[in-house]
Each structure stands twice: as structure tokens, then as C-alpha cells.
mmCIF file of C-alpha atoms in Angstrom:
data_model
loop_
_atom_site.group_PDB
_atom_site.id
_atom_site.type_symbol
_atom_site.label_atom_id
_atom_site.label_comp_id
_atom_site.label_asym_id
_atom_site.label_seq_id
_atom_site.Cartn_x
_atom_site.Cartn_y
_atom_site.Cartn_z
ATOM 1 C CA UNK N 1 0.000 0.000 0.000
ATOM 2 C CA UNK N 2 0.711 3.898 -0.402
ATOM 3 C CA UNK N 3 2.113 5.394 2.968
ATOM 4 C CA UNK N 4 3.964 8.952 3.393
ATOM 5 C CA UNK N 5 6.812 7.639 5.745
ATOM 6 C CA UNK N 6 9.483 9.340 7.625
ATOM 7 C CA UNK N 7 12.354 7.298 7.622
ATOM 8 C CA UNK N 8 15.494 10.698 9.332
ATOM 9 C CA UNK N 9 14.337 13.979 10.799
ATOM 10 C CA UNK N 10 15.605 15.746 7.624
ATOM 11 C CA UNK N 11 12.195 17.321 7.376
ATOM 12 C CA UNK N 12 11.270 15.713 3.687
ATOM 13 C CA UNK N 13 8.982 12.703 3.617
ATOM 14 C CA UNK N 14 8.656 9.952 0.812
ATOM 15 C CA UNK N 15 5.708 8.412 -0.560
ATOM 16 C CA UNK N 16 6.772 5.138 -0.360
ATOM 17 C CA UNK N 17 4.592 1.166 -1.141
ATOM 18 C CA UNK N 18 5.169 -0.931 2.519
ATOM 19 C CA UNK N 19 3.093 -3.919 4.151
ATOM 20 C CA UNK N 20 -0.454 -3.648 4.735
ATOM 21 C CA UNK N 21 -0.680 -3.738 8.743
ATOM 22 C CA UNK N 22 -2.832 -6.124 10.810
ATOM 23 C CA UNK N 23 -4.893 -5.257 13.690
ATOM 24 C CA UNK N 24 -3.886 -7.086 16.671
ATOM 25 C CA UNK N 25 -5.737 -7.184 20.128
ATOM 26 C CA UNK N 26 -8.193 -4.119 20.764
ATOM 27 C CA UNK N 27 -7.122 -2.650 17.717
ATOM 28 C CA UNK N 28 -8.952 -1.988 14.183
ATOM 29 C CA UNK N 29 -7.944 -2.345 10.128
ATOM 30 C CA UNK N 30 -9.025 1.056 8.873
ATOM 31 C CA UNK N 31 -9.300 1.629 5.124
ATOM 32 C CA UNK N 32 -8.820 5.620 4.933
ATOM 33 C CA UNK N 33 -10.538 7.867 2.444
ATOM 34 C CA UNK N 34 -9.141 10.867 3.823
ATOM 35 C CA UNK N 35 -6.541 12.395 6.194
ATOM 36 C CA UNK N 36 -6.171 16.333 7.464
ATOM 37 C CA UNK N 37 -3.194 17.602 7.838
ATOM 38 C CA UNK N 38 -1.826 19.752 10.811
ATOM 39 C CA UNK N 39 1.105 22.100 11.890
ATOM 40 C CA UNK N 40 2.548 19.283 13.500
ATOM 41 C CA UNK N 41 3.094 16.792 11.016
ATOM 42 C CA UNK N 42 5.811 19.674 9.630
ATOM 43 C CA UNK N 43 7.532 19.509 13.033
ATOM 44 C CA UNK N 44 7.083 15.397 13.145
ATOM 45 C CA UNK N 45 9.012 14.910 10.038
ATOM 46 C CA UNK N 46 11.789 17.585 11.483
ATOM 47 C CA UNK N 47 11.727 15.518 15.084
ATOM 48 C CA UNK N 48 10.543 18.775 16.470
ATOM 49 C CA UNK N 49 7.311 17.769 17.978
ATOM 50 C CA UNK N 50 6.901 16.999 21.576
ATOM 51 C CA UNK N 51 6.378 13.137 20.502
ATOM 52 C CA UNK N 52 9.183 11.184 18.136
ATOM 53 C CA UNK N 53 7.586 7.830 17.122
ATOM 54 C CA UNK N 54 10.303 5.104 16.204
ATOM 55 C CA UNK N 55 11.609 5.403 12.577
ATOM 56 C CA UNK N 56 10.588 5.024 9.793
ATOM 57 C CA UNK N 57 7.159 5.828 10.551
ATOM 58 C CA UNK N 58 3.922 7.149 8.801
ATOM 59 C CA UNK N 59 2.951 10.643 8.784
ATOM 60 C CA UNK N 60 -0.696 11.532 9.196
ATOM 61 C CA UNK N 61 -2.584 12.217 12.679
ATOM 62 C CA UNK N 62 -6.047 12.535 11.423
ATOM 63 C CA UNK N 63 -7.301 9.809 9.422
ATOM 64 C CA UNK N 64 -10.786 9.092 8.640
ATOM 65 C CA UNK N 65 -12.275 5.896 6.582
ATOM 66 C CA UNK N 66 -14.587 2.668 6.641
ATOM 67 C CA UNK N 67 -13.448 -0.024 9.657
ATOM 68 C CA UNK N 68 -12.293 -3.534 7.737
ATOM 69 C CA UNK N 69 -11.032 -5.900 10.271
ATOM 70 C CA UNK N 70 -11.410 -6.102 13.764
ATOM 71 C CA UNK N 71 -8.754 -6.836 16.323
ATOM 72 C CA UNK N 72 -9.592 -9.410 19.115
ATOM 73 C CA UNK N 73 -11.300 -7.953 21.971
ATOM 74 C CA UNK N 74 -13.038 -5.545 20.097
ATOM 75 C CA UNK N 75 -16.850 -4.735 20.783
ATOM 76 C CA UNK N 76 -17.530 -1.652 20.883
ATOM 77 C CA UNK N 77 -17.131 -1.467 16.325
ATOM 78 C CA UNK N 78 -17.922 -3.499 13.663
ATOM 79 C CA UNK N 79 -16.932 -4.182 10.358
ATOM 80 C CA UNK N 80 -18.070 -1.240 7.878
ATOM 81 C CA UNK N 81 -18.578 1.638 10.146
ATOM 82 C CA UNK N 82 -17.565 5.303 9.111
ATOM 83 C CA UNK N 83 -14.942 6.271 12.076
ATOM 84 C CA UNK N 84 -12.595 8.778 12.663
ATOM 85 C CA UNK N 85 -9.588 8.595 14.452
ATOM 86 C CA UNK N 86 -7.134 10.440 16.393
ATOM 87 C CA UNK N 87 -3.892 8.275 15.878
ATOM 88 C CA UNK N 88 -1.044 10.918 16.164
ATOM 89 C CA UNK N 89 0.509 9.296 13.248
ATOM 90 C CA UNK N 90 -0.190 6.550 10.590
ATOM 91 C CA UNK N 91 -3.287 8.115 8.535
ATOM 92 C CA UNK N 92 -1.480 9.534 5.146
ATOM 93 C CA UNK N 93 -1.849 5.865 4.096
ATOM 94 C CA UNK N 94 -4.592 3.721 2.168
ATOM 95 C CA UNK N 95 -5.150 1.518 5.230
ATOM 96 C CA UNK N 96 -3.957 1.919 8.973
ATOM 97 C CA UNK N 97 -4.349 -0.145 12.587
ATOM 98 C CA UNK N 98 -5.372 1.882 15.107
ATOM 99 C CA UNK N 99 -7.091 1.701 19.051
ATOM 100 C CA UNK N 100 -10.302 1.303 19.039
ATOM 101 C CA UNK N 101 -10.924 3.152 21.709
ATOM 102 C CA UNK N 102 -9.216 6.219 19.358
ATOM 103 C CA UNK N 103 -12.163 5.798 16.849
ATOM 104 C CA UNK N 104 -15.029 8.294 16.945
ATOM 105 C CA UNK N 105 -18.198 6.989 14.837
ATOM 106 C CA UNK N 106 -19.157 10.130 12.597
ATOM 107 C CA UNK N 107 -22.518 11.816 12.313
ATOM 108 C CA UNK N 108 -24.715 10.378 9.636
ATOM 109 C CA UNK N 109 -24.704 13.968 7.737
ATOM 110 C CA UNK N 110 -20.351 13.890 8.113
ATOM 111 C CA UNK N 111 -18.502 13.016 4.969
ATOM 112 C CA UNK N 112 -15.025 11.819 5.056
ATOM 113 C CA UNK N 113 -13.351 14.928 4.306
ATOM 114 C CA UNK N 114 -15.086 16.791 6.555
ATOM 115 C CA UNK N 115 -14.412 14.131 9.344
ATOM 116 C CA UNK N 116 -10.386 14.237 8.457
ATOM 117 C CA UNK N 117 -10.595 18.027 8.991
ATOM 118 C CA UNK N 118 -12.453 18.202 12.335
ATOM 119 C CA UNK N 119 -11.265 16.768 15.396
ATOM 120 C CA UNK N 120 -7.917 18.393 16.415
ATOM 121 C CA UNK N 121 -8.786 22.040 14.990
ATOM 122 C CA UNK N 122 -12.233 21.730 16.446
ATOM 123 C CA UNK N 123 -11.371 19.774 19.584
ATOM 124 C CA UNK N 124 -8.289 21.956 20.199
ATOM 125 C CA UNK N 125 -10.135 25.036 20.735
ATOM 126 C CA UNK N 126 -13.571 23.402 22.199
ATOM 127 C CA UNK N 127 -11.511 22.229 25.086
ATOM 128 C CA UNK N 128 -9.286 25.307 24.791
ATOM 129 C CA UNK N 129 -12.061 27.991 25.245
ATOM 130 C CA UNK N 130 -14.569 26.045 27.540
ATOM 131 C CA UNK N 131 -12.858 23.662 29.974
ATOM 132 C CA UNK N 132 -9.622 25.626 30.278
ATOM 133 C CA UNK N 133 -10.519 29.433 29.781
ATOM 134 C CA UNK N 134 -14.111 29.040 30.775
ATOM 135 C CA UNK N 135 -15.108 31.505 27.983
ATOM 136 C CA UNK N 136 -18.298 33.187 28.944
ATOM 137 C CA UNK N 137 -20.881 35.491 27.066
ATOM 138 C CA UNK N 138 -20.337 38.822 26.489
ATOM 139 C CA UNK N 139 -16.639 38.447 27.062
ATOM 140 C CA UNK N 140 -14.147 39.380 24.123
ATOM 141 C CA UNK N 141 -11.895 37.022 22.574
ATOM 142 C CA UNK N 142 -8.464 37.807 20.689
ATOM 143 C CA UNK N 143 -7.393 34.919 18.456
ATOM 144 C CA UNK N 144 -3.761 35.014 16.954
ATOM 145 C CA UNK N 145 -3.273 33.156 13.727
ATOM 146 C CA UNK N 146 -7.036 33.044 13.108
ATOM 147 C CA UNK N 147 -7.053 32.107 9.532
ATOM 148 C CA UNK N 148 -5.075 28.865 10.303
ATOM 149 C CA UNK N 149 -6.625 25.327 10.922
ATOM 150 C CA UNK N 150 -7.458 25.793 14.585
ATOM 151 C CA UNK N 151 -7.278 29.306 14.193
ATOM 152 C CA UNK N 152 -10.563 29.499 12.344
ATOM 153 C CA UNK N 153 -12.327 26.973 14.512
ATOM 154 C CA UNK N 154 -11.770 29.139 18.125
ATOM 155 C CA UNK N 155 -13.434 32.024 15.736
ATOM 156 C CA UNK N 156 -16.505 29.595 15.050
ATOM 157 C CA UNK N 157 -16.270 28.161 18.763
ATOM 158 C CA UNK N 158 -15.954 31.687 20.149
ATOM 159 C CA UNK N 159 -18.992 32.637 18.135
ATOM 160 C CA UNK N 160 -20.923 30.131 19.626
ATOM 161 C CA UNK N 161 -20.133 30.409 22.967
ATOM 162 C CA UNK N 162 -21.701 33.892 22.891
ATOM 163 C CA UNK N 163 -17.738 35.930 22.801
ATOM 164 C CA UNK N 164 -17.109 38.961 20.817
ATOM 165 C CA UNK N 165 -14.189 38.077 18.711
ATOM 166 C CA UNK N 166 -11.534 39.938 17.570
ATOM 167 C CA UNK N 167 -9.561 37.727 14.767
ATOM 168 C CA UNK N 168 -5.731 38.117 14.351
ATOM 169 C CA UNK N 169 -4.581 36.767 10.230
ATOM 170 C CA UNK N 170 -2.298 38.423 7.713
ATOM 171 C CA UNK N 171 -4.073 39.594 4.486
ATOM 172 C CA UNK N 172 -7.566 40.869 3.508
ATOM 173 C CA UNK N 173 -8.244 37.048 1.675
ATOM 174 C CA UNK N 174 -7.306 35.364 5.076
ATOM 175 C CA UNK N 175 -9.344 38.680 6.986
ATOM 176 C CA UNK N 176 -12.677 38.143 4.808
ATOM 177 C CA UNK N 177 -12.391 34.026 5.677
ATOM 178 C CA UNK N 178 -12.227 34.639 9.596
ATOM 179 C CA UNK N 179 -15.402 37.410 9.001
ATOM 180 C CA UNK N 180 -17.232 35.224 7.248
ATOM 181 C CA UNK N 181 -16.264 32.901 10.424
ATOM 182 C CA UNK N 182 -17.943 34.956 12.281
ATOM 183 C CA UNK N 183 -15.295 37.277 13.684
ATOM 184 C CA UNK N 184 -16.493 40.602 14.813
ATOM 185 C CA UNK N 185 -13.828 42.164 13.795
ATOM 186 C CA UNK N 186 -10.658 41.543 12.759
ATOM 187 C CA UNK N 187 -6.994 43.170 12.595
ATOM 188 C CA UNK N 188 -4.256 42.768 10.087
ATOM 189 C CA UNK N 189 -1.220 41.669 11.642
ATOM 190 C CA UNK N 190 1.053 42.545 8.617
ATOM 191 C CA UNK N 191 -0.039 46.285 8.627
ATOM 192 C CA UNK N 192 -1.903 46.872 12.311
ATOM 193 C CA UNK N 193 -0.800 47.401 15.960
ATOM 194 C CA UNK N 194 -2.383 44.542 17.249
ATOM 195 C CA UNK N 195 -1.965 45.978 20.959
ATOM 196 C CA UNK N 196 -3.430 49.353 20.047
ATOM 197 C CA UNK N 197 -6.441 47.795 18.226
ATOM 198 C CA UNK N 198 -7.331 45.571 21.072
ATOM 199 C CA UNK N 199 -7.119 48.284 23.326
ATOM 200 C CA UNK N 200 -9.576 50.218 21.700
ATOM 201 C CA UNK N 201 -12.299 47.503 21.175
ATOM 202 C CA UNK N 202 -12.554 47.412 24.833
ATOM 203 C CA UNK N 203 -9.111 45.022 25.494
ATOM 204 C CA UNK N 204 -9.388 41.441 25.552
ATOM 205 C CA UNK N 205 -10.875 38.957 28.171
ATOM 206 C CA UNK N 206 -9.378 35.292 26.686
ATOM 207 C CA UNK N 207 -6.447 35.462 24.017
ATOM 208 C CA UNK N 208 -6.043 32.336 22.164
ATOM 209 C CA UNK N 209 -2.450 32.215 20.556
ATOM 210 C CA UNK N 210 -1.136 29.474 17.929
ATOM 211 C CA UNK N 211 1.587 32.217 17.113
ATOM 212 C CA UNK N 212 3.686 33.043 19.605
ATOM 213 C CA UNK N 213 6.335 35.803 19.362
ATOM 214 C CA UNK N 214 6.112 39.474 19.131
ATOM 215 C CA UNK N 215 2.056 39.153 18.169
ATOM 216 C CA UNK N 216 1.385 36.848 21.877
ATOM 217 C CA UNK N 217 3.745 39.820 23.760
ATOM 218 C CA UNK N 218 1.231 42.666 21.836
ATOM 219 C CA UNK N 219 -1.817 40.707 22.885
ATOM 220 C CA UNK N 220 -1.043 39.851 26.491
ATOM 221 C CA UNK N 221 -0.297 43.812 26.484
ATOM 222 C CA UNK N 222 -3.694 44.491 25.306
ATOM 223 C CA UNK N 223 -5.519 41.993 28.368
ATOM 224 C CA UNK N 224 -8.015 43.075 30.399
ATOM 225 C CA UNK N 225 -7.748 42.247 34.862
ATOM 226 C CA UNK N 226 -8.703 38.634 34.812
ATOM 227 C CA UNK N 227 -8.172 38.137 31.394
ATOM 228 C CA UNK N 228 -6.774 34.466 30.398
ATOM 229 C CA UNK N 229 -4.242 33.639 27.769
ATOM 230 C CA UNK N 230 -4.419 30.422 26.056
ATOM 231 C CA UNK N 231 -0.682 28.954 24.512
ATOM 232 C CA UNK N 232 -2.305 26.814 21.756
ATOM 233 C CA UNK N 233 1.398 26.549 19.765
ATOM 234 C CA UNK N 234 4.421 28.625 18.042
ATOM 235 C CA UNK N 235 3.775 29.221 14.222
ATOM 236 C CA UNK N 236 6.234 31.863 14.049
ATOM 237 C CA UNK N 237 8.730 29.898 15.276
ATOM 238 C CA UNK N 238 9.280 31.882 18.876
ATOM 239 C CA UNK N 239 8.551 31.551 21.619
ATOM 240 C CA UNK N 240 7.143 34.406 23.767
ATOM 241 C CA UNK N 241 9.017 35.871 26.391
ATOM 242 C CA UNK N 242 5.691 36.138 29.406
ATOM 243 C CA UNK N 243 6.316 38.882 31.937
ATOM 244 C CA UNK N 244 5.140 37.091 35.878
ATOM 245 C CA UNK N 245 5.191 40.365 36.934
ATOM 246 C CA UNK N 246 2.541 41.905 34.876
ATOM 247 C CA UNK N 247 1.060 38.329 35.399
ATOM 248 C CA UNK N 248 0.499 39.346 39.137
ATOM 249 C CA UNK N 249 -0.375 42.668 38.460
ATOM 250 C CA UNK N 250 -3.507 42.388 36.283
ATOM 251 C CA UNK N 251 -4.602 39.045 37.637
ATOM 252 C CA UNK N 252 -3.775 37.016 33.859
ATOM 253 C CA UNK N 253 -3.487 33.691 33.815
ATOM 254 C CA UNK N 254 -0.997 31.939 31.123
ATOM 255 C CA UNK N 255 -2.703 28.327 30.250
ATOM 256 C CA UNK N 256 -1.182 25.736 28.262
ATOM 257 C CA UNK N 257 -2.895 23.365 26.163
ATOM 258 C CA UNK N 258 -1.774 20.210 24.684
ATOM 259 C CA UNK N 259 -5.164 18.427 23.304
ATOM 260 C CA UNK N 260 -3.847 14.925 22.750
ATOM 261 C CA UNK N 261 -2.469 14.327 25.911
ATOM 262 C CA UNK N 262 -5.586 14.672 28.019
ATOM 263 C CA UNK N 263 -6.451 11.347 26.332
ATOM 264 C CA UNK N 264 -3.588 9.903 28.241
ATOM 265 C CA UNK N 265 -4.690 10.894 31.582
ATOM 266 C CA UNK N 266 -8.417 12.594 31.451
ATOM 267 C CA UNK N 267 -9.873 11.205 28.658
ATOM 268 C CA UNK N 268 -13.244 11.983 29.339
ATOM 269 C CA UNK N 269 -12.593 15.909 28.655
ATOM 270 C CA UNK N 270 -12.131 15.043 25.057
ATOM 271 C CA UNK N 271 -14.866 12.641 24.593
ATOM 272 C CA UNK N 272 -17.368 14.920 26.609
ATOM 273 C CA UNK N 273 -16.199 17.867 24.243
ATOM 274 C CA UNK N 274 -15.913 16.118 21.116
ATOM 275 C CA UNK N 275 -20.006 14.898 21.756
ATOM 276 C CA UNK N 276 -20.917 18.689 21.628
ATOM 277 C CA UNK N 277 -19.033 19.440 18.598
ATOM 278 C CA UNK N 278 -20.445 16.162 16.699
ATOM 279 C CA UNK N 279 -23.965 17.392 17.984
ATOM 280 C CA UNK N 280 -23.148 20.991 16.880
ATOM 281 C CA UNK N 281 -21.861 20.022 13.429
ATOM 282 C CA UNK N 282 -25.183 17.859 12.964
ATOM 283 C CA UNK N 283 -27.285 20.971 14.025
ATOM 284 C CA UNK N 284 -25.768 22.511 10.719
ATOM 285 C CA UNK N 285 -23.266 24.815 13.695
ATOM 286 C CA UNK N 286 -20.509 23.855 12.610
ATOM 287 C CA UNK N 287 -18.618 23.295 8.994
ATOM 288 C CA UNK N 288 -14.907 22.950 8.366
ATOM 289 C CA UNK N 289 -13.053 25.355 6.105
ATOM 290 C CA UNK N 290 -10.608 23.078 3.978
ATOM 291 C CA UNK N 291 -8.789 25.074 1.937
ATOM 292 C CA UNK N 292 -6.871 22.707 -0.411
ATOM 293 C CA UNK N 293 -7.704 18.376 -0.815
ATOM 294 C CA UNK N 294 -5.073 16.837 -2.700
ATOM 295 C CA UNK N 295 -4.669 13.158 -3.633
ATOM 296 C CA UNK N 296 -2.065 11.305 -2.034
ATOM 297 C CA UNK N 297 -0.021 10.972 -4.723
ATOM 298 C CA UNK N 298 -0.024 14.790 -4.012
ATOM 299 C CA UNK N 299 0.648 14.829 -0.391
ATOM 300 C CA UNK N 300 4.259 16.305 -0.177
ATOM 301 C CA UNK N 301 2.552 19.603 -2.142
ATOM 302 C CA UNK N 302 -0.204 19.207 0.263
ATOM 303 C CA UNK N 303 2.280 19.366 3.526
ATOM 304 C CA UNK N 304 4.150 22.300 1.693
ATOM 305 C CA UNK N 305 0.950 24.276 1.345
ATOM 306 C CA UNK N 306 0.905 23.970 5.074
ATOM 307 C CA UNK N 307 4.975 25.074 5.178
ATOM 308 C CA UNK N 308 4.680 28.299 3.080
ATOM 309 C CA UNK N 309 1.019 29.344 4.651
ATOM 310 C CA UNK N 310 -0.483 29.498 1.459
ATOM 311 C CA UNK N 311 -3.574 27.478 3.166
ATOM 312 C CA UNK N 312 -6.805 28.606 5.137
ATOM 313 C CA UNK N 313 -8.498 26.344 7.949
ATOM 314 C CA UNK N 314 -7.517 22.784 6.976
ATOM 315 C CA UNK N 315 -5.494 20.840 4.143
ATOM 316 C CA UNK N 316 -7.154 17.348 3.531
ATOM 317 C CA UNK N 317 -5.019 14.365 1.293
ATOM 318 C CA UNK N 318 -7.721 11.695 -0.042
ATOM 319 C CA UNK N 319 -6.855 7.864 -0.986
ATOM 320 C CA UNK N 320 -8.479 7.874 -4.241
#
């Protein structure tokens, strides 16, 4: 079969033909139609992110597809349904084993594409905003990086959850896409003080950066007493230099979120979260902005989209 492996940390993937895998105890056979791509496949292949599988390995963290063998042990699945999973790595492939208890049964109205795009953007910033900022009505919300594939889903989440929101993005294409979003309103950070413009929209209550840099330093400048600032990831490449003492002074917390760990050790914050955003995207609430779907013949274009920034929201590869 097709697989995008990693064999060094050299940063450039192959598409190369290995073994079919087999599912062994609790685990599932997975025949994928379509896998999203994310920030940190980039830093994967580079052996920058905060997990290094064993080489060689398979790219891909988001697959989604139709279950075709079962593992022993497995009950809770069966042979044909439409899952998603998040696997952290293994889904640019045509078929992949994965936990069973990883697998998320889609909505009946949830294609594959859209299913490959949703869970980490979308569960990212659910958990982000409501379990670890507490995001309430009425209060304003600064998002950094809000064109980018969570980006654009804490504008949509926000919206929901009754914020104001004040999106962050470079460009008036990537400006109009977080509007039509929802944002309220929204700054260019190519051309804008983004400190200045927060401060006169009232300042900001919850910041939710997947920058970092100079624009999280301008932002946390531009909080509100109480306010609560939410380190999502480092885009730019730096990482901000946080002030304790202006911490203390203002009363701002600093909150760090890493979404795929709280399936190691609280697992039930992601399942409880990831129920309202399944019942929010069937209520027609939610819909994922893919930007680019490539075959995955065409997947080292699709990763460079993500490299240069030349995507919005999400970049989905399909199998066919």
C-alpha cells in the first residue's frame, strides 16, 4: 500500500509502497478515504514535535475511513462503520491499525473529508475555550493566527459560545475568511498594531495564541484584569518571552494546552467535548473550512501548502 513515511528527521517525507498492517488485540484495520493535515506533522518529520515515534514511521494524525477488520477484543465497532480517528501518526496511508478506543463513529450527515478536517482544529479550541478558559458570554476574545486550521475553529467556537471576537490573520483574503467565520472584527497583523487595536475595542478577556512571538507579547499587552491567555502553539517559530510580573499585576493567567495528551490521563474531557461538537456540526453549527484536498499521490505539495502558509483552515489528502 501507499504510505507517506518518515524514515530521518531531515524534514522531507517519501511516498513510499510498505506492508499492509494487521490489527492485533483491541485494535482496528481502517481503510482511509481521507486524512487532514496539521502544523505538526511539519515539526514530526523535522523531530521537532513533543512526541518522536520510532523510525521510519507514517505521517498523518487525522485519518478518517470505513473499519475492515477487527482486532480481538473488540466490541464496541464493527466491520463497515464510518470512524474517525485520532492516531497521532499513521493516517497519510490507504489503510492503517489503530485503538479502538481512538475511533469516533461520525454523524450520519459527516462526509469523510469533513471528518479528516475536524477533530484536532475543532477539539483543540472546544476544550481550549470552555474547559480551560471558561469563555463566557459577552466576554471578548483575541485569536492570533485566526485564519489557520485551529485558528478558524476558536473564531466559530468563540462565536458560539456567545464571545465577541476579535480575529488576528495576515491579508484581507485570510481577513474576509475569519469574518465570514464569524469574527467581529478583525486586525491585520502585517499592517496593524495589534496591541493598540485591542485596546480600543474594549481590550481582551481570553487570548487564544497558535503564534507566539512578538504578536502573543502585543496581545497579552492588550488583556483586560482577569483576562486568560491560552498557549495553543508557536507558528512563528518563537517563543514568547511572558512577563510574571505583569502576570500578578492584572490578575492574567498563562494556560497551556496540549489536546492529545488529556487522552492519556483525562480522557473523558475530550470525549465529553468532542459529543458537543459532533452534535453541533449535525445541528448545521458547525462546517470545516478546507482550503486545499489533494490526492495522495499529491501529499508532499499538500504538507508544503501547510509550510509556506499558502492554506486557510484545513489541508485534507484523499486515498483515491
Amino acid at each position: 500500500m501507499r504510505a507517506v513515511q518518515i524514515t530521518d528527521h531531515s524534514g522531507t517525507p517519501k511516498l513510499a509502497q510498505i506492508d499492509r498492517p494487521t490489527p492485533q488485540s483491541g485494535e482496528v484495520l481502517v481503510n482511509i478515504a481521507a486524512c487532514g493535515l496539521n502544523f505538526a506533522d511539519l515539526l514530526m518529520s523535522q523531530g521537532k514535535y513533543q512526541e518522536r515515534p520510532a523510525l521510519p514511521t507514517v505521517l498523518g494524525m487525522e485519518p478518517a475511513g470505513q473499519i475492515e477488520a477487527l482486532g480481538s477484543d473488540v466490541e464496541s465497532l464493527k466491520l463497515g462503520d464510518r470512524i474517525a480517528v485520532f492516531s497521532g501518526q499513521n493516517g497519510l496511508a490507504d489503510y492503517g491499525v489503530f485503538a479502538a478506543n481512538r475511533c469516533v463513529p461520525l454523524p450520519d450527515n459527516m462526509d469523510f473529508v469533513d471528518a479528516a478536517a475536524f477533530q484536532i482544529a475543532y477539539g483543540t479550541s472546544h476544550v481550549a475555550l470552555d474547559y480551560k478558559a471558561r469563555l463566557q458570554p459577552g466576554e471578548t476574545l483575541l485569536v492570533l493566527g485566526a485564519a489557520g486550521g485551529v485558528g478558524l475553529t476558536a473564531v466559530e467556537i468563540g462565536k458560539l459560545m456567545g464571545a465577541t471576537v476579535i480575529a488576528c490573520a495576515r491579508g484581507a483574503e485570510k481577513l474576509a475568511i475569519c469574518k465570514k467565520a464569524g469574527a467581529d472584527h478583525v486586525i491585520d497583523s502585517e499592517t496593524q498594531d495589534i496591541r493598540e487595536v485591542v485596546k480600543s475595542l474594549g481590550g481582551a478577556d481570553v487570548v487564544y495564541d497558535a503564534v507566539g512571538g512578538d504578536q502573543f507579547e502585543a496581545a497579552f499587552r492588550a488583556c483586560n484584569p482577569d483576562a486568560r491567555a491560552l498557549l495553543i502553539g508557536f507558528a512563528s517559530g518563537n517563543l514568547p518571552q511572558i512577563k510574571p510580573n505583569h502576570m500578578l499585576v492584572k490578575n492574567i493567567s498563562v494556560i497551556g494546552l496540549y489536546w492529545g495528551a488529556y487522552l492519556n490521563f483525562r480522557p473523558e474531557v475530550v470525549t465529553d467535548s468532542m459529543r458537543q461538537l459532533f452534535a453541533w456540526y449535525a445541528a448545521g453549527k458547525l462546517k470545516p473550512h478546507v482550503s486545499h484536498t489533494l490526492p495522495l499521490d499529491q501529499a508532499l505539495d499538500a504538507l508544503d501548502l501547510l509550510r509556506s502558509r499558502k492554506s486557510t483552515g484545513k489541508v485534507v489528502v484523499t486515498m483515491e
